[in-house]
PDB file of C-alpha atoms in Angstrom:
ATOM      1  CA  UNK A  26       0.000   0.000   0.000  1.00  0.00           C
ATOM      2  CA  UNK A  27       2.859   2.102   0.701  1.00  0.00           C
ATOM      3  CA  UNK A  28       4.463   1.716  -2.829  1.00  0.00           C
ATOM      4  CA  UNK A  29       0.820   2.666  -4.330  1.00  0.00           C
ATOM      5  CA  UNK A  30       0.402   5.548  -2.160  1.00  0.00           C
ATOM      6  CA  UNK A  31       3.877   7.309  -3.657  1.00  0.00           C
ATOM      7  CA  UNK A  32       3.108   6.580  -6.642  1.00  0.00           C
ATOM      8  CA  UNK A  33       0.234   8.483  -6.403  1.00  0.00           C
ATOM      9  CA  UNK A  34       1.714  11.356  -4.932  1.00  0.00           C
ATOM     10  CA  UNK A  35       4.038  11.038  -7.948  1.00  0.00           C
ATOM     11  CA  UNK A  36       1.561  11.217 -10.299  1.00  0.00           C
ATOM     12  CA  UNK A  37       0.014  14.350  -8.602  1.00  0.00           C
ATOM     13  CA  UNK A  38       3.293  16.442  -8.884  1.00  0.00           C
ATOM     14  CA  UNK A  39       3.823  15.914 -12.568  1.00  0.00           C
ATOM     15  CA  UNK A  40       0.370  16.555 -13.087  1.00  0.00           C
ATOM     16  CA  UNK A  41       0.046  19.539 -10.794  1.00  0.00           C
ATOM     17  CA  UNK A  42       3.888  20.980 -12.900  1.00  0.00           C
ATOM     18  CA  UNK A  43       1.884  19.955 -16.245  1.00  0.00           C
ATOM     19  CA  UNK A  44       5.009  17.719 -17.108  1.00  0.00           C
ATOM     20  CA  UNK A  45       3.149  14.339 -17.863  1.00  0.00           C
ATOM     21  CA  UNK A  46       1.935  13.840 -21.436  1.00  0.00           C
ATOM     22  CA  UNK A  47      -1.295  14.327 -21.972  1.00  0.00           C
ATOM     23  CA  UNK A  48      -3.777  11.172 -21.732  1.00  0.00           C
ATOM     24  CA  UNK A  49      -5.943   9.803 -24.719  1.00  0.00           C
ATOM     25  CA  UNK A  50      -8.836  12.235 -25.300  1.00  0.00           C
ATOM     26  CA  UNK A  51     -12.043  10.951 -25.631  1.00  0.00           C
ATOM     27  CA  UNK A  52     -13.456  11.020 -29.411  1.00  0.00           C
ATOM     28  CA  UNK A  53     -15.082  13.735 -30.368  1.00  0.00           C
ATOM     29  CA  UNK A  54     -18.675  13.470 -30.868  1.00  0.00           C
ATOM     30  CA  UNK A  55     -19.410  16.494 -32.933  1.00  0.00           C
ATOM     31  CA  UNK A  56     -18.620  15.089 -36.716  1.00  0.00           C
ATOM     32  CA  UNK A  57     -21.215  12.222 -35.731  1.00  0.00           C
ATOM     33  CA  UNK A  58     -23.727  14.561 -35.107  1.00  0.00           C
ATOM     34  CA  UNK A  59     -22.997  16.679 -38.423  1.00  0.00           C
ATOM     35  CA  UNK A  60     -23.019  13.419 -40.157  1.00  0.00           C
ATOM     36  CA  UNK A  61     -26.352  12.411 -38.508  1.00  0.00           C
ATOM     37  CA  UNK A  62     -28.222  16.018 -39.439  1.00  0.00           C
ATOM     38  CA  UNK A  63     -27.265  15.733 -43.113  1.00  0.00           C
ATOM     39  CA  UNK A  64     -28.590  12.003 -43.377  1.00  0.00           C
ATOM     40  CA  UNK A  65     -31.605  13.270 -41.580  1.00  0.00           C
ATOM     41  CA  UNK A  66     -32.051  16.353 -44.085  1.00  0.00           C
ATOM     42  CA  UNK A  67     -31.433  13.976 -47.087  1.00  0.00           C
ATOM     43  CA  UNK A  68     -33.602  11.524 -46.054  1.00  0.00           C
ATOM     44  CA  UNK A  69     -36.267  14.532 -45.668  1.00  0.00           C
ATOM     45  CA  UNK A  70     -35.545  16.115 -49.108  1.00  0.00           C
ATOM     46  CA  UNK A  71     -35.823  12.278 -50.743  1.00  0.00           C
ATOM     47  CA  UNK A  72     -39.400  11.961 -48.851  1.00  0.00           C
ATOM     48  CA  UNK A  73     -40.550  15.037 -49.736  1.00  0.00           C
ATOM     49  CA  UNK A  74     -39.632  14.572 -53.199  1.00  0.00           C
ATOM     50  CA  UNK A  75     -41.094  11.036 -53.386  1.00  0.00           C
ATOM     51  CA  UNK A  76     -44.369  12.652 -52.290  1.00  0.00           C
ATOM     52  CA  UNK A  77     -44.033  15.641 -54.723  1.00  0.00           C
ATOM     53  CA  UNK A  78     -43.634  13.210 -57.686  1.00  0.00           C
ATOM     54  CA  UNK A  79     -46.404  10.782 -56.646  1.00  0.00           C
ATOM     55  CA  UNK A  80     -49.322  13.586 -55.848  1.00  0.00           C
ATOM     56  CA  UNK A  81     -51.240  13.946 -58.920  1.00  0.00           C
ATOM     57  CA  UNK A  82     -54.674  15.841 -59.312  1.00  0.00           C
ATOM     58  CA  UNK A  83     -58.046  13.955 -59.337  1.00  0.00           C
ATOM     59  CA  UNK A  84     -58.594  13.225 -63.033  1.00  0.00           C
ATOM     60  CA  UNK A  85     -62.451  14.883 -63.000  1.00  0.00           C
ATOM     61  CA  UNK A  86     -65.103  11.619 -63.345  1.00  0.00           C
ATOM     62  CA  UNK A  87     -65.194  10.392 -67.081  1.00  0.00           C
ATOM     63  CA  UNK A  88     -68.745  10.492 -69.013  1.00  0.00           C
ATOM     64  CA  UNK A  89     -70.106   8.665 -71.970  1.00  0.00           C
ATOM     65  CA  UNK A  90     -71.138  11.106 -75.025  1.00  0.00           C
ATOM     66  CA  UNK A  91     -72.837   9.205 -77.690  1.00  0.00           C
ATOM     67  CA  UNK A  92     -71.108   9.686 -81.192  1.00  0.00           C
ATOM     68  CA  UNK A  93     -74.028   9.158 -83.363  1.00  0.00           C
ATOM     69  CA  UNK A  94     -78.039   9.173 -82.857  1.00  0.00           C
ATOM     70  CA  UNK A  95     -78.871   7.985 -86.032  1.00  0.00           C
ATOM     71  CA  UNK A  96     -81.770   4.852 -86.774  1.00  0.00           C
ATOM     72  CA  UNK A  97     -80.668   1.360 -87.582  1.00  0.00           C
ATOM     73  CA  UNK A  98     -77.399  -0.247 -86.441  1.00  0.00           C
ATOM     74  CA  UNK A  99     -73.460   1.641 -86.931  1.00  0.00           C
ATOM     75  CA  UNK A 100     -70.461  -1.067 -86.557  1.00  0.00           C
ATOM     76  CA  UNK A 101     -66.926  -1.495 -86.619  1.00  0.00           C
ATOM     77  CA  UNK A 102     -66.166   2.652 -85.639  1.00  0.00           C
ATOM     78  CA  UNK A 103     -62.830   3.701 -85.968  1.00  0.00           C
ATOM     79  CA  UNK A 104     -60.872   7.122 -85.076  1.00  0.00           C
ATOM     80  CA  UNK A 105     -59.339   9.022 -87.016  1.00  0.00           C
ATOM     81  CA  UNK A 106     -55.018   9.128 -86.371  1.00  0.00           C
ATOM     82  CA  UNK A 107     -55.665  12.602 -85.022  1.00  0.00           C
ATOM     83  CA  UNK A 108     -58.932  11.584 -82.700  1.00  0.00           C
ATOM     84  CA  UNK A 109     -60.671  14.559 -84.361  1.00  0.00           C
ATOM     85  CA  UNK A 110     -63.125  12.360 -86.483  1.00  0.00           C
ATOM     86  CA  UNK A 111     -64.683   8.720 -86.403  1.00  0.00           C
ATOM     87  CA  UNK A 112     -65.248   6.377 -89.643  1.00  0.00           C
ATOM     88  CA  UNK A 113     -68.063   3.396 -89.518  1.00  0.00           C
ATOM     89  CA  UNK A 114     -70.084   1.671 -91.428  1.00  0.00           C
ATOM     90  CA  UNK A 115     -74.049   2.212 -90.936  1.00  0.00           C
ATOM     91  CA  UNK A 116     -77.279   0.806 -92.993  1.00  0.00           C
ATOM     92  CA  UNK A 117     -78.882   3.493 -93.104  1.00  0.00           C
ATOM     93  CA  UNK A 118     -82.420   5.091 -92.208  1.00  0.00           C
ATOM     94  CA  UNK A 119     -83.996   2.173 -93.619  1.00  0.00           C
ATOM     95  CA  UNK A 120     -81.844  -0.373 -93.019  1.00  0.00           C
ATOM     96  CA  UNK A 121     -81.152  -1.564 -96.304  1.00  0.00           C
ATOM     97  CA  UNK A 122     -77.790  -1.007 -97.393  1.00  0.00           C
ATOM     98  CA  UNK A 123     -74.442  -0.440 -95.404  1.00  0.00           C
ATOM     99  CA  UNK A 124     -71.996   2.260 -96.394  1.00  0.00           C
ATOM    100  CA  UNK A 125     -69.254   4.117 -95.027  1.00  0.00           C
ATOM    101  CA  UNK A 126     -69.797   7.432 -93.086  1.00  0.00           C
ATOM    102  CA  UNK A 127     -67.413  10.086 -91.534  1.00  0.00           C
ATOM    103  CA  UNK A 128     -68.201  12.275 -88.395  1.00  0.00           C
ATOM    104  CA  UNK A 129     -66.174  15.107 -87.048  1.00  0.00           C
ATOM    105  CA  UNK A 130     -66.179  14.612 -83.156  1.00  0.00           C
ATOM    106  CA  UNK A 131     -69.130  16.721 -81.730  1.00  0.00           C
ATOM    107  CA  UNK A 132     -70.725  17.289 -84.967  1.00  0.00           C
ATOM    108  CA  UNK A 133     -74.365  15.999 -85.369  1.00  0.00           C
ATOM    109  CA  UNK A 134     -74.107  15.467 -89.314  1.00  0.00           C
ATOM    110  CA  UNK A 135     -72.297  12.564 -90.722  1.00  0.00           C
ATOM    111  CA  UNK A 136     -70.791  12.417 -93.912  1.00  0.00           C
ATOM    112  CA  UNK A 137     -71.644   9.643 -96.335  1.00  0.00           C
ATOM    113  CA  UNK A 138     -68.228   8.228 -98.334  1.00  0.00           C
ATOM    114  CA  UNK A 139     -69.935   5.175-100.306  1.00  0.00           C
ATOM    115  CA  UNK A 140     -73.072   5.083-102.523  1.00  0.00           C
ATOM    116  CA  UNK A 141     -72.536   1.750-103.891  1.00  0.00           C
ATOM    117  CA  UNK A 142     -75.586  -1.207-103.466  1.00  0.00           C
ATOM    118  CA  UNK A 143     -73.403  -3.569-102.307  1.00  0.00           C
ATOM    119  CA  UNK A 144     -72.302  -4.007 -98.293  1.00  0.00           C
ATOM    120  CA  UNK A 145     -69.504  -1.996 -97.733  1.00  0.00           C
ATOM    121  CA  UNK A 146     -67.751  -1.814 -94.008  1.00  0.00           C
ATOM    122  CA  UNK A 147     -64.572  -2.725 -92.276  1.00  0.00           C
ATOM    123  CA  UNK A 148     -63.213   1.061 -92.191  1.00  0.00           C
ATOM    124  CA  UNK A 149     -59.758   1.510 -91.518  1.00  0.00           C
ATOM    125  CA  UNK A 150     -57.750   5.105 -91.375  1.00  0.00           C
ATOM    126  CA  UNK A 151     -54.317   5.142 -93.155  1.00  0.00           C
ATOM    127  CA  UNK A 152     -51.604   6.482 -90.399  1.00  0.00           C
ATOM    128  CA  UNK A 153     -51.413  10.015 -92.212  1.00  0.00           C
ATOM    129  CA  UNK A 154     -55.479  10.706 -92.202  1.00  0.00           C
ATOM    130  CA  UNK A 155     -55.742  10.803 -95.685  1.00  0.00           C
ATOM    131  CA  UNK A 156     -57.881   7.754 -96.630  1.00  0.00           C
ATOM    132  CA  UNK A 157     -60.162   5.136 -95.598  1.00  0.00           C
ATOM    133  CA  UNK A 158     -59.968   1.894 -96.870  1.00  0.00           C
ATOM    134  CA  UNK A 159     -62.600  -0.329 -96.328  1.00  0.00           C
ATOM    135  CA  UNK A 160     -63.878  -3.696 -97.625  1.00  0.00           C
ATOM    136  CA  UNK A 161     -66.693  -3.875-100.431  1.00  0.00           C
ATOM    137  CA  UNK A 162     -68.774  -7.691-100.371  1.00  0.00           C
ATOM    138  CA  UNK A 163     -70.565  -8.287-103.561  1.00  0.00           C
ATOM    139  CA  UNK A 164     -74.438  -9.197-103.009  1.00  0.00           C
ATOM    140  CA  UNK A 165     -74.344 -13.028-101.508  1.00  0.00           C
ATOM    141  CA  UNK A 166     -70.109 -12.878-101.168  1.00  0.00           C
ATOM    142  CA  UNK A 167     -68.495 -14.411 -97.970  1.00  0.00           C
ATOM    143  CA  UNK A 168     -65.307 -12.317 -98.884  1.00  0.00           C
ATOM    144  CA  UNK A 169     -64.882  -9.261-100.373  1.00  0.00           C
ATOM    145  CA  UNK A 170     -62.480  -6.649-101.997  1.00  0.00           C
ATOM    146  CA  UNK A 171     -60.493  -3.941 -99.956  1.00  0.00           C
ATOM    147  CA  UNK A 172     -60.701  -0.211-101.799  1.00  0.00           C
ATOM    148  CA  UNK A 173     -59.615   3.144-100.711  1.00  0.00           C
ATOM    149  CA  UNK A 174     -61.112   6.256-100.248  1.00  0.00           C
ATOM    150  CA  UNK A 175     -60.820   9.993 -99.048  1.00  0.00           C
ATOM    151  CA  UNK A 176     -62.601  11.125 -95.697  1.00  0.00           C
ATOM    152  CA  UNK A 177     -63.709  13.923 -97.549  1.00  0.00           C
ATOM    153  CA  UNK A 178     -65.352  11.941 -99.929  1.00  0.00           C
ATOM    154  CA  UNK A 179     -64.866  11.397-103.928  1.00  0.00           C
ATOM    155  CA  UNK A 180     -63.724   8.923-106.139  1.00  0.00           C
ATOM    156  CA  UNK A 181     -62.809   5.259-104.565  1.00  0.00           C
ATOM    157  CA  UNK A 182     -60.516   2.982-105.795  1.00  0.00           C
ATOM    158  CA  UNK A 183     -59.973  -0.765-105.482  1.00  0.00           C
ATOM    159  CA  UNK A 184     -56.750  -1.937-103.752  1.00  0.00           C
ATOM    160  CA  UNK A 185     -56.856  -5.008-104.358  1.00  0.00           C
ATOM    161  CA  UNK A 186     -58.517  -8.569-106.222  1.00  0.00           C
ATOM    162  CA  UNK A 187     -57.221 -10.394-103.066  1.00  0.00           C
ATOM    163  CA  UNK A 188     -60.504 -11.792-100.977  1.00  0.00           C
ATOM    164  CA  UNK A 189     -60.555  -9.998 -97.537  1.00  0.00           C
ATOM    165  CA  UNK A 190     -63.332 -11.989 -94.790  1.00  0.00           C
ATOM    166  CA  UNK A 191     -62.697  -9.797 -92.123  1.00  0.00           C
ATOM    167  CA  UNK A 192     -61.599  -6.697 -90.212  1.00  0.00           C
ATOM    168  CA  UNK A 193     -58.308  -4.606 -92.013  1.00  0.00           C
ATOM    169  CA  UNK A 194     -55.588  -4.367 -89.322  1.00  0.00           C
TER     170      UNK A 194
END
């Protein structure tokens, strides 16, 4: 006990003369804390972002418009590449012969392409808007022949001898 006791008293004077080296510090804690706050504020800024991106606007409650209001039955309608206008085939007021018409979106009047006695339907837009083609059945045909026409109406042409049965792709 003696021994530890000067040694003590040792250790007192140098440290009381400041002539012992100075002991291991304990770590600072500050740059934890900076690097804490920053993760924190990142991890904010991401959430709030996330949140940003994701909130969207109701889209207001879709409703139906009819196209057409016209007697008989209208089949196989197809848009127009620009959305502006809608092709189908209808048989008329009386029912008795289908042709081609063309309607401009929220127009009432529809525009007759085809005249001819025989069934004509199928209409299909061209990519660039500037025809119709649509297939023509001879009276008591199964298949018929694929011709092309303007939406504005005129002269048609026939595409092609090749039977067609069904819908033009």
């Amino acid at each position: 006990m003696a021994d530890v006791k000067v040694e003590l008293e040792e250790l007192k004077e140098e440290s009381d003369s400041g002539l012992t080296t100075p002991g291991v510090r304990a770590p600072r804690r500050r740059g934890l804390w900076v690097a804490a706050g920053l993760a924190g504020a990142l991890a904010m800024a991401t959430g709030g972002l996330i949140l940003w991106r994701s909130w969207r606007p109701e889209p207001p409650a879709p409703y139906l418009v009819a196209l057409t209001s016209t007697p008989g039955y209208e089949n196989f309608p197809t848009f127009s590449p620009d959305g502006d206008q809608v092709a189908f085939a209808w048989n008329g007021e009386k029912g008795d012969n289908w042709d081609i018409y063309v309607k401009m979106i929220g127009s009432s009047e529809a525009h007759r392409l085809t005249t001819d006695p025989a069934m004509d339907t199928y209409p299909s837009w061209s990519p660039d808007g500037r025809q119709i083609a649509f297939v023509r059945y001879a009276a008591g045909s199964t298949a018929g022949t694929v011709r092309l026409t303007s939406p504005l109406g005129g002269t048609e042409r026939k595409v092609s001898d090749q039977p067609v049965g069904g819908p033009l792709s």
